[in-house]
Amino acid sequence: MRCTVPAAALAVVLSAVPAAANVACYLDVNAGKTITSTRVSDDVSGPVTLAADGLQAGLGAGCDLTIPGVMHGLVLGVLGRYDLQDVNTKLDGGAISSDAAWTAAARAGVRINPGTLAYALAGMSWTDIAYPGAMEISPRGYVYGAGIEIDIGIPNLSVYAEYNHTTWGRSTDVDVTLRPDSDTVRIGLKLKFGTADMPRILP
């Protein structure tokens, strides 16, 4: 019974999707720039803001459901990314640095013409940030952003440009409180595969 109820609910949801809808998955590679600003406060010196920036490159994967009827199609999807970063800045007592980040997000958008998708996304992100004095935190954050994706005329390939803002969770070490935020601008290339019409999936 525990398996039957979720399966029945999924069947109801899928049966409500228009027959012309389709699902497509993709892999993507991307590169860009990340700027991290950290508000640091303690009981002695008060709040100050430390900034670090650098390049990043990543890999991602996701799947989209396209539903006709809104402009040239409403797109709903999920995605995951892993980014390698070289985000750092030197200080007298050492350096602020971050070398990786993970993101899981959902996105929604509309095709403003058959080959152009405008979208927004929101989700969660994780990273490690090292600070002077051998302090290292592993905050979880909320990420949101927007982008545009354009088919380039080669089958199954598209390019995109995207902006993300991440608000990381507050971390405290002894009497020092850290509140990091990150902004990332990236461009990427997507390889799409596995497109399937919903009638072929549904019984």
mmCIF file of C-alpha atoms in Angstrom, residues 102 104 123-127 138-143 165-169:
data_model
loop_
_atom_site.group_PDB
_atom_site.id
_atom_site.type_symbol
_atom_site.label_atom_id
_atom_site.label_comp_id
_atom_site.label_asym_id
_atom_site.label_seq_id
_atom_site.Cartn_x
_atom_site.Cartn_y
_atom_site.Cartn_z
ATOM 1 C CA TRP A 102 27.665 22.129 -5.368
ATOM 2 C CA ALA A 104 20.799 21.574 -6.797
ATOM 3 C CA GLY A 123 17.621 25.969 -5.024
ATOM 4 C CA MET A 124 20.339 25.054 -2.547
ATOM 5 C CA SER A 125 24.131 25.247 -2.706
ATOM 6 C CA TRP A 126 27.050 23.987 -0.588
ATOM 7 C CA THR A 127 30.703 25.064 -0.434
ATOM 8 C CA SER A 138 31.150 24.639 5.077
ATOM 9 C CA PRO A 139 27.996 26.706 4.712
ATOM 10 C CA ARG A 140 24.786 25.738 2.984
ATOM 11 C CA GLY A 141 23.050 28.495 1.086
ATOM 12 C CA TYR A 142 20.000 29.499 -0.892
ATOM 13 C CA VAL A 143 20.680 30.242 -4.560
ATOM 14 C CA HIS A 165 23.181 34.968 -6.223
ATOM 15 C CA THR A 166 23.824 32.740 -3.194
ATOM 16 C CA THR A 167 23.082 33.728 0.390
ATOM 17 C CA TRP A 168 25.137 31.420 2.583
ATOM 18 C CA GLY A 169 24.194 30.500 6.115
#
